[in-house]
PDB file of C-alpha atoms in Angstrom:
ATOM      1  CA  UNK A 268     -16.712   6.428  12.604  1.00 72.00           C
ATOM      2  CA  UNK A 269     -18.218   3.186  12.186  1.00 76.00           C
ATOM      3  CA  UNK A 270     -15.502   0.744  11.431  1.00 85.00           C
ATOM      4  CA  UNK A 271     -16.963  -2.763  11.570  1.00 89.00           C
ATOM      5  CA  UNK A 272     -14.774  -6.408  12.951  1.00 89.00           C
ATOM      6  CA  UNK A 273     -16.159  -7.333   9.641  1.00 92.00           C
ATOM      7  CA  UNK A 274     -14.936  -4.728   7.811  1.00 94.00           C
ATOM      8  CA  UNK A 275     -11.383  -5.331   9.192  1.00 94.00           C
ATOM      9  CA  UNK A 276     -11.422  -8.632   8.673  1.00 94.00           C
ATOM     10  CA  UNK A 277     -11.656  -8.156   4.895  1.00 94.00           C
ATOM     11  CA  UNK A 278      -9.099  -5.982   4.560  1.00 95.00           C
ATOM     12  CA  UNK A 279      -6.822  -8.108   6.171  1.00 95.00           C
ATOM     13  CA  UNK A 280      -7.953 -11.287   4.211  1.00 94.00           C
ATOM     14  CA  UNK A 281      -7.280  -9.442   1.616  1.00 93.00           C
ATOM     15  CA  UNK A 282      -3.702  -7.571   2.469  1.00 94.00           C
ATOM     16  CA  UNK A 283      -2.726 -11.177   3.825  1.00 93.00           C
ATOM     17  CA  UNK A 284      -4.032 -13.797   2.173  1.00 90.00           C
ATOM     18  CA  UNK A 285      -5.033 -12.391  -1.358  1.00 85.00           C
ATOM     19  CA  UNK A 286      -2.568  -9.898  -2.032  1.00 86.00           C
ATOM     20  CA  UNK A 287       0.727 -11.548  -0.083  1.00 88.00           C
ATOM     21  CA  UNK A 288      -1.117 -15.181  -0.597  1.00 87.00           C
ATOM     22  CA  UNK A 289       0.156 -15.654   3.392  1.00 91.00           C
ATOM     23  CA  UNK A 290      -2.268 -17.868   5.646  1.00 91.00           C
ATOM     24  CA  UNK A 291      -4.437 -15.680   8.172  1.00 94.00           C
ATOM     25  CA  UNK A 292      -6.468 -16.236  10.601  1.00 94.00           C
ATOM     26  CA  UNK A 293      -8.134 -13.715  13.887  1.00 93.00           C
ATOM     27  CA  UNK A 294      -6.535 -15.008  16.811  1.00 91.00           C
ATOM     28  CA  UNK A 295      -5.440 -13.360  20.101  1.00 87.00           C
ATOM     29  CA  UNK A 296      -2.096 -14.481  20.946  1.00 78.00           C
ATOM     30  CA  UNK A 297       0.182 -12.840  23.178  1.00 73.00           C
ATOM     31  CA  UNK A 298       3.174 -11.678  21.702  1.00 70.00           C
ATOM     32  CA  UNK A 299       5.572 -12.049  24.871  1.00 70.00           C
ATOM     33  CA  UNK A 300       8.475  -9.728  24.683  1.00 80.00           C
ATOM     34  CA  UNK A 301       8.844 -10.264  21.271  1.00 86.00           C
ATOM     35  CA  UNK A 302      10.973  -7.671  19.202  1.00 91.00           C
ATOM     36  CA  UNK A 303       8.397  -6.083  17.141  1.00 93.00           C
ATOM     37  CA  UNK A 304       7.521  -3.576  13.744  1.00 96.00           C
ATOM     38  CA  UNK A 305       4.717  -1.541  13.609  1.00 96.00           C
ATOM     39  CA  UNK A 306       3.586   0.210  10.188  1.00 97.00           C
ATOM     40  CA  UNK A 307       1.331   3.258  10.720  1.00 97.00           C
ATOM     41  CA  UNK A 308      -0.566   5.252   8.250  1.00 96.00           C
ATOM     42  CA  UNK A 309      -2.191   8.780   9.369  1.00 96.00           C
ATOM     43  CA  UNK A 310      -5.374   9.676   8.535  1.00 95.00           C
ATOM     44  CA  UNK A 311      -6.094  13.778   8.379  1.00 94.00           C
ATOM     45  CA  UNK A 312      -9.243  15.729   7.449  1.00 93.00           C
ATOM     46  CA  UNK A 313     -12.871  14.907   7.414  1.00 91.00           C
ATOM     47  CA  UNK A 314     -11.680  12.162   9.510  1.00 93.00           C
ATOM     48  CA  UNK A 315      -8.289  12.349  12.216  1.00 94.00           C
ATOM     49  CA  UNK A 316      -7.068   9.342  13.259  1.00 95.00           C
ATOM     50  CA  UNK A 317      -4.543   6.944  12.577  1.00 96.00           C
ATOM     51  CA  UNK A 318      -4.403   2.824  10.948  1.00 97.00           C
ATOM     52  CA  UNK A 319      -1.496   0.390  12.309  1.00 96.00           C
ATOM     53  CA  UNK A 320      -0.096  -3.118  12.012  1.00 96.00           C
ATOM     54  CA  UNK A 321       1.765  -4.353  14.800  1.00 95.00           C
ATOM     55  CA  UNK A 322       3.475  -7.663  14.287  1.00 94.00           C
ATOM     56  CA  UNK A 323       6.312  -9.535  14.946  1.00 94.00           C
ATOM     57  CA  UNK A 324       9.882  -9.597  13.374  1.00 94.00           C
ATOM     58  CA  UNK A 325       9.740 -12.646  12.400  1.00 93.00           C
ATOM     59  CA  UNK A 326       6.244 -12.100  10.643  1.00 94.00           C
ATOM     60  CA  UNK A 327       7.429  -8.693   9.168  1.00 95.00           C
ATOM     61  CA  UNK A 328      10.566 -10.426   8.005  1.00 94.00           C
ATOM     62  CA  UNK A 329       8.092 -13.044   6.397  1.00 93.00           C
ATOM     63  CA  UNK A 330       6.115 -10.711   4.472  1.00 94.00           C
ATOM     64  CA  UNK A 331       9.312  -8.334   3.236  1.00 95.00           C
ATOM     65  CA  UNK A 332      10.339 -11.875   2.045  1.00 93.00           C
ATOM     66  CA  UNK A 333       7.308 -12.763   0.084  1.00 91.00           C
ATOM     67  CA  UNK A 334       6.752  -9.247  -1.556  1.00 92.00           C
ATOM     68  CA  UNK A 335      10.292  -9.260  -2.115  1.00 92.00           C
ATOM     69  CA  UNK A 336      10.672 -12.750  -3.789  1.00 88.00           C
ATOM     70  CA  UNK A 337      13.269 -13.316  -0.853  1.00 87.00           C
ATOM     71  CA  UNK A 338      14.199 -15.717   1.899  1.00 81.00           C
ATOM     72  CA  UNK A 339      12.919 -14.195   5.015  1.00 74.00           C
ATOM     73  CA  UNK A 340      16.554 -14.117   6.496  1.00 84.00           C
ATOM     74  CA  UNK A 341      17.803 -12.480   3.502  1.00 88.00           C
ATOM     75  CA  UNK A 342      15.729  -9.297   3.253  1.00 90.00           C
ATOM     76  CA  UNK A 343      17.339  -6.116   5.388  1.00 93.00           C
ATOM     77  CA  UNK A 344      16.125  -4.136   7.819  1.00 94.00           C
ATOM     78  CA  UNK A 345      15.491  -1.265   5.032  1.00 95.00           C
ATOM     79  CA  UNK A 346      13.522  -4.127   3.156  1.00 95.00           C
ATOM     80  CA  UNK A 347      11.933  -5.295   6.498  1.00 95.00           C
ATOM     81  CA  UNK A 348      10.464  -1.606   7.475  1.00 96.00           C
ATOM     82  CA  UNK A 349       9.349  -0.727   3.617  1.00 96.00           C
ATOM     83  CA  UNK A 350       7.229  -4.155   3.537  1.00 96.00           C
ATOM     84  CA  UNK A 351       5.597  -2.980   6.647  1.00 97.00           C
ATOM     85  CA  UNK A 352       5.259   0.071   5.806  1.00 96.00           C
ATOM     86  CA  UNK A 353       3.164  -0.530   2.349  1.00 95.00           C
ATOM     87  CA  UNK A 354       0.966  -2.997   4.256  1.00 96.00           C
ATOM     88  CA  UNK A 355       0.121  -0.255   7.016  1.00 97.00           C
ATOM     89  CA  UNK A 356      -0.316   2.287   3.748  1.00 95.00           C
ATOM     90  CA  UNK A 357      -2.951  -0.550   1.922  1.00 95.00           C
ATOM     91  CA  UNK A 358      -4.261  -0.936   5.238  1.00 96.00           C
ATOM     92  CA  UNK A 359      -5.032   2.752   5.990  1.00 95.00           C
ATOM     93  CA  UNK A 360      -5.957   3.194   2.484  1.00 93.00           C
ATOM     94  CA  UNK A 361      -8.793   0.731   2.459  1.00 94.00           C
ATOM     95  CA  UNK A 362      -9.568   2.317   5.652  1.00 94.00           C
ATOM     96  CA  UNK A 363     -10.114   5.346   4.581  1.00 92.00           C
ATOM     97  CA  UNK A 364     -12.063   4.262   1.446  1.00 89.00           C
ATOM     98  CA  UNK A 365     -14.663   3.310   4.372  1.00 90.00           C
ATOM     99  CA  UNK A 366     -14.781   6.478   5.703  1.00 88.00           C
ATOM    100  CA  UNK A 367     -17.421   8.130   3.394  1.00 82.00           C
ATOM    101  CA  UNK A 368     -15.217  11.846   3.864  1.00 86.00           C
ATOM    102  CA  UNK A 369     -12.322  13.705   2.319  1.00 87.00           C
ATOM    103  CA  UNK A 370      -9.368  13.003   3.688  1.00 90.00           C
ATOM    104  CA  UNK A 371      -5.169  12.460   3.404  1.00 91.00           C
ATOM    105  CA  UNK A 372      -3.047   9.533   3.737  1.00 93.00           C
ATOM    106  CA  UNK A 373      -0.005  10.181   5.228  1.00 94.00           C
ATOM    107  CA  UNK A 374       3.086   8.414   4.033  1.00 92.00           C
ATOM    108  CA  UNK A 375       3.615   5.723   6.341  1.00 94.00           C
ATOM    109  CA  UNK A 376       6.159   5.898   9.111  1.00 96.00           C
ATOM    110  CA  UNK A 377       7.628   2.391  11.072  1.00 97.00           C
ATOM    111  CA  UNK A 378       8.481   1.943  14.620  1.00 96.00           C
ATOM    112  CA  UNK A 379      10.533  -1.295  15.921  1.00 94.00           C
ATOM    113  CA  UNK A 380      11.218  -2.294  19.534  1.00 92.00           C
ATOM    114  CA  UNK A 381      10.152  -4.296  22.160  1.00 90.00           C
ATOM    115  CA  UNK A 382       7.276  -3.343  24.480  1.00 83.00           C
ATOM    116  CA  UNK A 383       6.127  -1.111  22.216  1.00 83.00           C
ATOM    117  CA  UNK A 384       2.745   1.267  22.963  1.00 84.00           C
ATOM    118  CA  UNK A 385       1.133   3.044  19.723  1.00 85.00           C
ATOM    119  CA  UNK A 386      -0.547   6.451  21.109  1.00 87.00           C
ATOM    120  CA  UNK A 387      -1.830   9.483  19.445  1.00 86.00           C
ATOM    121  CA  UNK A 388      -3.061  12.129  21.876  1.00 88.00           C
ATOM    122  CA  UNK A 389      -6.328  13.117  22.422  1.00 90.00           C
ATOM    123  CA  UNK A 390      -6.819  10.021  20.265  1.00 92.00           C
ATOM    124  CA  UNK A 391      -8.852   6.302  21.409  1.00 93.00           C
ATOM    125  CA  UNK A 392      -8.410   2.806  19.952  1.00 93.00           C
ATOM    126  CA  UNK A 393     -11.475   2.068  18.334  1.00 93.00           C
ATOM    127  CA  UNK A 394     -10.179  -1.188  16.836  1.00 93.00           C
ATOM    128  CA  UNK A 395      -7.435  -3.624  17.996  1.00 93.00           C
ATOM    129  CA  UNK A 396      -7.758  -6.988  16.653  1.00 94.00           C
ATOM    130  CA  UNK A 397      -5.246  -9.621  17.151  1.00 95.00           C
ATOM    131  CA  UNK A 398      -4.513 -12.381  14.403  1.00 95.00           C
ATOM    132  CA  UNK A 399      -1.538 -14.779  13.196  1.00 94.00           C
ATOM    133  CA  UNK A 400       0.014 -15.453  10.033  1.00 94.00           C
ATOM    134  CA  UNK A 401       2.187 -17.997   9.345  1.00 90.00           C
ATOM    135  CA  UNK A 402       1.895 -18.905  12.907  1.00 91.00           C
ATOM    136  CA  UNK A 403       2.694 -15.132  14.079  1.00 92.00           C
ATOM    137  CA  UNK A 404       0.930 -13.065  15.536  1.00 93.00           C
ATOM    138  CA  UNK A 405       0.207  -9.400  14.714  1.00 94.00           C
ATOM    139  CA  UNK A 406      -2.342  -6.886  15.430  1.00 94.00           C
ATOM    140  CA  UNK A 407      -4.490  -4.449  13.282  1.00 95.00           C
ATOM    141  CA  UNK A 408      -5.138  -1.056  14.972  1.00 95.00           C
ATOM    142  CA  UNK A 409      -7.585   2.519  14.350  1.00 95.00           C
ATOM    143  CA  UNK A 410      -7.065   4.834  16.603  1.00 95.00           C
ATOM    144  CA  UNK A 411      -9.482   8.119  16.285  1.00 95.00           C
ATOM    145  CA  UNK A 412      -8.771  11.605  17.216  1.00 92.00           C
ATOM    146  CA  UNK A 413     -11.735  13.242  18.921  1.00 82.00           C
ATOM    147  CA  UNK A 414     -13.330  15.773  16.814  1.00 73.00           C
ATOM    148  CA  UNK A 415     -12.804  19.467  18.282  1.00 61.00           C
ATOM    149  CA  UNK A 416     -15.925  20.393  16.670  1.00 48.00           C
TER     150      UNK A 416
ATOM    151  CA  UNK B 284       6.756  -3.434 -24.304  1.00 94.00           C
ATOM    152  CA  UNK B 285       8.395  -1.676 -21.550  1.00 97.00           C
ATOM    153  CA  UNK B 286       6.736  -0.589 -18.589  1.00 97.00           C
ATOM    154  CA  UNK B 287       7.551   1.746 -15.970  1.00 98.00           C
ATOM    155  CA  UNK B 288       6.497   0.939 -12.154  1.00 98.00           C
ATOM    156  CA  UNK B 289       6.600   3.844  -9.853  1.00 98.00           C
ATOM    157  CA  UNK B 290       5.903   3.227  -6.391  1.00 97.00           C
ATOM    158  CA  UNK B 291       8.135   4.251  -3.309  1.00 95.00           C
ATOM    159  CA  UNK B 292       7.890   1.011  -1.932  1.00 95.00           C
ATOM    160  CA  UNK B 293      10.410  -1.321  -3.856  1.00 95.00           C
ATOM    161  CA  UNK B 294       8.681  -4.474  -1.884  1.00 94.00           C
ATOM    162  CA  UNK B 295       5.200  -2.904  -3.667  1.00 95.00           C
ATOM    163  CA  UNK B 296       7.219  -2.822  -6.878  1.00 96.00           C
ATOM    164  CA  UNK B 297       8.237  -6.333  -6.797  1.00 95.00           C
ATOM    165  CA  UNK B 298       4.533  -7.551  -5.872  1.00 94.00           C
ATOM    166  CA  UNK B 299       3.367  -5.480  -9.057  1.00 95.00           C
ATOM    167  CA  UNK B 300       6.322  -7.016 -10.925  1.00 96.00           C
ATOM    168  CA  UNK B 301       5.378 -10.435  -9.931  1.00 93.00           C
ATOM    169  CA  UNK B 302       1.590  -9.937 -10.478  1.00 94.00           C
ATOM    170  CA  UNK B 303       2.634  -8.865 -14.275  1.00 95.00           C
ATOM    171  CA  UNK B 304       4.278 -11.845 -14.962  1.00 95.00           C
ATOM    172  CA  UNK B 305       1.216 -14.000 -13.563  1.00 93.00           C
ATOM    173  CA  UNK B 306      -1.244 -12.037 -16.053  1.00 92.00           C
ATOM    174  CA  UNK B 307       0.886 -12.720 -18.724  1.00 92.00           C
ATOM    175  CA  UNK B 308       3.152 -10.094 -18.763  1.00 93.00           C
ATOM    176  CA  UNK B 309       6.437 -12.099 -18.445  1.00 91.00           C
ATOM    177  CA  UNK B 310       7.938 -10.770 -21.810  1.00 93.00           C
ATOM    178  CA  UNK B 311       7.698  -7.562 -20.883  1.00 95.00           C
ATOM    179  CA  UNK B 312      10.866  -5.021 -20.201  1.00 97.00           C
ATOM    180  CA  UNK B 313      10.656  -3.631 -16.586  1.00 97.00           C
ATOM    181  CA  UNK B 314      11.372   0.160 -15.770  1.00 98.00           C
ATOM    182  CA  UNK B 315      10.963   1.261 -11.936  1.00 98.00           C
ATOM    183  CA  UNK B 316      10.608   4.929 -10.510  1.00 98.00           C
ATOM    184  CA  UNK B 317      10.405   6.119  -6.793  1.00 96.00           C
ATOM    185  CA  UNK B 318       8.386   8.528  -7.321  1.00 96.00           C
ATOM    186  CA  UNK B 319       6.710  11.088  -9.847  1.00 96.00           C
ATOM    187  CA  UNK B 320       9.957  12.792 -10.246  1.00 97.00           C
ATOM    188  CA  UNK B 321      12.344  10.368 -11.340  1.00 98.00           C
ATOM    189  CA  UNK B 322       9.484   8.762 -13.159  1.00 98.00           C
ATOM    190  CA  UNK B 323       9.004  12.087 -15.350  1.00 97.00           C
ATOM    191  CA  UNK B 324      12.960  11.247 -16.466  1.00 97.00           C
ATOM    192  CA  UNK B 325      12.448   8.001 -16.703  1.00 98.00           C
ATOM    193  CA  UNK B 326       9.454   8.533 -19.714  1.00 98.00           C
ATOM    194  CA  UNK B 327      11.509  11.055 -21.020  1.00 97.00           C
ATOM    195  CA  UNK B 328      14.305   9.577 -21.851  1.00 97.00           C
ATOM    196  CA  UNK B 329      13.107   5.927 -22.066  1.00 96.00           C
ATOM    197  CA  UNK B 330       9.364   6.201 -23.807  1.00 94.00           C
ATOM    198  CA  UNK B 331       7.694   3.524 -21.540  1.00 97.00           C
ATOM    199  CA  UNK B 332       4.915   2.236 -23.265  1.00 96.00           C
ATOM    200  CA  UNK B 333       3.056   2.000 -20.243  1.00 97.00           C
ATOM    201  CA  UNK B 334       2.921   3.766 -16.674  1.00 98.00           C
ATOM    202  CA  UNK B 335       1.671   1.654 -13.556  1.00 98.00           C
ATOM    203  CA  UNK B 336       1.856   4.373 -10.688  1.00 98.00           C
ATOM    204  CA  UNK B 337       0.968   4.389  -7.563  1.00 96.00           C
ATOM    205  CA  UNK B 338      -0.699   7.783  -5.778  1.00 95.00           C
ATOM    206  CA  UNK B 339       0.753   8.972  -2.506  1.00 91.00           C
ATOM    207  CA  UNK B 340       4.606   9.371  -2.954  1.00 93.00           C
ATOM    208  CA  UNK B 341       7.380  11.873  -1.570  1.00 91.00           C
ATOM    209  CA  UNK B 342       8.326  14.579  -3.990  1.00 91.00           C
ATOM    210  CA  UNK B 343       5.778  13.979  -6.875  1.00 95.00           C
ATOM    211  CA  UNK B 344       2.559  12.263  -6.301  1.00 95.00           C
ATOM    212  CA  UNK B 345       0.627   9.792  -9.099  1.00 96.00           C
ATOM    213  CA  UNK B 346      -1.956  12.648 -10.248  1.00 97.00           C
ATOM    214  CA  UNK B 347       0.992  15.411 -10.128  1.00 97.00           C
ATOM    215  CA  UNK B 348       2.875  13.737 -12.804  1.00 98.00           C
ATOM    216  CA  UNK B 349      -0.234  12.581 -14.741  1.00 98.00           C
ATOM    217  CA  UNK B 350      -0.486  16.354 -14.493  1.00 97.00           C
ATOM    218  CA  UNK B 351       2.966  16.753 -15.403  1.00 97.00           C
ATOM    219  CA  UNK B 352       3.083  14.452 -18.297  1.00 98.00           C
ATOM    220  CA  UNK B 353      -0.185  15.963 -20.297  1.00 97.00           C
ATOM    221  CA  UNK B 354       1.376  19.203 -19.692  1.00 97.00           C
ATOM    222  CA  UNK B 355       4.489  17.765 -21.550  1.00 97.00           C
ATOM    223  CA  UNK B 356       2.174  16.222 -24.130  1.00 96.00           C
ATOM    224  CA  UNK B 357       3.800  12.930 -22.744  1.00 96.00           C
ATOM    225  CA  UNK B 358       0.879  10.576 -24.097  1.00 92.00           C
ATOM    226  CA  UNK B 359       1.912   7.269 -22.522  1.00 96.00           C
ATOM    227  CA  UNK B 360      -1.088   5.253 -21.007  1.00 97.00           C
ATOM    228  CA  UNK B 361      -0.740   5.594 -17.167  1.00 98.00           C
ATOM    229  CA  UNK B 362      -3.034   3.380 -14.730  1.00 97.00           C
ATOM    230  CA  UNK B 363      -3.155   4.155 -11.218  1.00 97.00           C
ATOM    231  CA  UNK B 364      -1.894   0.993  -8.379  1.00 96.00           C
ATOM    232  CA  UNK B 365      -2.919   2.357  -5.285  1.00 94.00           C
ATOM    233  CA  UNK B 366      -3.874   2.275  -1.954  1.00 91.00           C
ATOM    234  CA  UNK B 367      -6.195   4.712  -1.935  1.00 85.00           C
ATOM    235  CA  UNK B 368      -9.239   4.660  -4.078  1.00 84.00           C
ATOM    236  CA  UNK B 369     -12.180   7.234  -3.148  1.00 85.00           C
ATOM    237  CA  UNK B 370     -14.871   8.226  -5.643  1.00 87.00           C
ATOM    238  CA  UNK B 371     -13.376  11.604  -6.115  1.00 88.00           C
ATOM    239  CA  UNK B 372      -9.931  10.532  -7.008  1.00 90.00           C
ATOM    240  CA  UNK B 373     -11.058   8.362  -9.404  1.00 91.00           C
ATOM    241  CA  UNK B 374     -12.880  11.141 -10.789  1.00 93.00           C
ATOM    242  CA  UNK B 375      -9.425  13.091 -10.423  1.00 94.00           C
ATOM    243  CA  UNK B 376      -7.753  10.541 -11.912  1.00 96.00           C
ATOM    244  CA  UNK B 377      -9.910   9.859 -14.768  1.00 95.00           C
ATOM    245  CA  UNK B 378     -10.290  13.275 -15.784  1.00 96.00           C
ATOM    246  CA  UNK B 379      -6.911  13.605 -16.115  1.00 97.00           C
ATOM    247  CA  UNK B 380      -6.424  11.056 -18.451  1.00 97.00           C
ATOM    248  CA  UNK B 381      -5.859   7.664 -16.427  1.00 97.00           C
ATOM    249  CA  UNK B 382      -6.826   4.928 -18.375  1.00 96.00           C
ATOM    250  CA  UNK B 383      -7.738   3.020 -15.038  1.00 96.00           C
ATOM    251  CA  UNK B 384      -7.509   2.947 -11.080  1.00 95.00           C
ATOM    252  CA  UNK B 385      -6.857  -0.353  -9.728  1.00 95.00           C
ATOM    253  CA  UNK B 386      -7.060  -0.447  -5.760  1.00 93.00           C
ATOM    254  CA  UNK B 387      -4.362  -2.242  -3.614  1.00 93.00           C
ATOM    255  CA  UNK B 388      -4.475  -5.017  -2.534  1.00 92.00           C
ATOM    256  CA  UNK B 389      -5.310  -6.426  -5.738  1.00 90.00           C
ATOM    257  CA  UNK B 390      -4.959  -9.726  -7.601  1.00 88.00           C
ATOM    258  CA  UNK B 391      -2.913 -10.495 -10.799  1.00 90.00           C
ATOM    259  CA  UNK B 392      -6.428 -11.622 -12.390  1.00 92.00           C
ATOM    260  CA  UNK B 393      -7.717  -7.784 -11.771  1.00 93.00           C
ATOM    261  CA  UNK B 394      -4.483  -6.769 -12.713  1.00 94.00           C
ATOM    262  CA  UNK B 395      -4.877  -8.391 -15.782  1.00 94.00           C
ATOM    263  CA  UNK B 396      -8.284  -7.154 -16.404  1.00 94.00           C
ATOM    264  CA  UNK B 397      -7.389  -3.404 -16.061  1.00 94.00           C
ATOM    265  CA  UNK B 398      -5.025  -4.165 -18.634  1.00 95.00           C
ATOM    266  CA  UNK B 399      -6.965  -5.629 -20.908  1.00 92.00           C
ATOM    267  CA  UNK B 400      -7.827  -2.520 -22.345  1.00 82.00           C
ATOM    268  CA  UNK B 401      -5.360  -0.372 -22.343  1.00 88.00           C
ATOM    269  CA  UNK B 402      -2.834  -3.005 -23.642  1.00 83.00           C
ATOM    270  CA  UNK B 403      -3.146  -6.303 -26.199  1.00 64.00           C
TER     271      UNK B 403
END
């Protein structure tokens, strides 16, 4: 699969800053021991692999907030992990628009922790860009599955 | 005019809310769904006169109750808000009778152009 920095970069322009009107830029930050969410889609098919933002608490509280038409502080953890989770699912979904194959979306499943480490097996991280929004930072992830065939 | 938003994600729901309201949609009466099921109830009993759906949900997906509907003869305008937007469900979607497909992430200005005419 050929999955381009630009092509990610659009998306999450787009996700970010045009859909969730956030401010977004690519920047490597270290996150630190942060407590952190991570949205992931699963892609099946013509292409196996999976799509994932990582970010921050704080961030995902941020953007649960804004879709929400809440404070950050007063959306919930159920509101937290289903804001997450639909950005993964856009995410993965404009992925998979790229992919030029059949294939299924999975519904989107959310992990939260600290030290967290996103793995598929058999799988390799083709893409792991870091950025920051609203002066967070989070991290946009594809993982592919090798083909068997 | 009432319209029904289905989407499993109520934060999705409240962006598509919100981006109703900015293309001029503010008057309108809001009906939400989870998904495809509850939605088929809610048309029933509540004659939307318009369905924004999304595609991929638990239970009953977007196309399945498009599907579900025509098989009623439920003939409310449904457009598609969704993630996923590949050449052949578009042609799935279309061919089942949705009036449009509009891919997330999307703006209240294209919002308000798919719109445009299916609704005055």
């Amino acid at each position: 699969m050929q999955l381009s920095h630009e092509d990610v970069r659009q998306i999450v322009g787009d996700i970010f800053g045009a859909m969730l009107g956030l401010s977004v830029a690519e920047r490597e930050t270290a996150v630190n021991g942060a407590r952190r969410i991570t949205g992931c889609v699963h892609v099946s098919g013509g292409w196996e692999g999976a799509v994932a933002v990582d970010c921050t608490e704080a961030l995902a509280r941020r953007v649960a907030g804004f879709m929400l038409g809440l404070g950050a502080e007063e959306a919930s953890p159920e509101d937290v992990r289903d804001a997450i989770g639909e950005v993964a699912n856009v995410a993965g979904g404009n992925v998979k628009a790229l992919l030029g194959t059949e294939c299924a979306l999975s519904l989107p499943t959310v992990t939260e922790g600290i030290d967290l480490r996103l793995t598929i097996p058999g799988a390799r991280t083709i893409v792991d860009l870091g950025f920051e929004s609203e002066g967070e930072p989070f991290r946009f992830l594809v993982l592919e599955k090798a083909q068997d065939r | 005019m009432r319209i029904l938003i289905v989407d499993d994600s109520k934060a999705m729901r409240m962006i598509v809310i919100r981006s109703l309201r900015q293309a001029g949609f503010g008057d309108a009466e809001i009906l939400e769904a989870p998904d495809g099921v509850q939605a088929l109830e809610v048309i029933r009993s509540e004659a939307p006169d318009l369905v924004l759906s999304d595609w991929n949900m638990p239970d009953m997906s977007g196309i399945e109750l498009l599907r579900a509907m025509n098989a009623e003869g439920l003939s409310v305008p449904l457009g598609f808000v969704t993630s996923e937007s590949t050449a052949p469900m578009r042609k799935q979607a279309l061919e089942a009778g949705a009036r449009f497909l509009l891919a997330k992430p999307f703006t209240a200005d294209a919002l308000e152009q798919a719109l445009s005419g299916v609704v005055g």
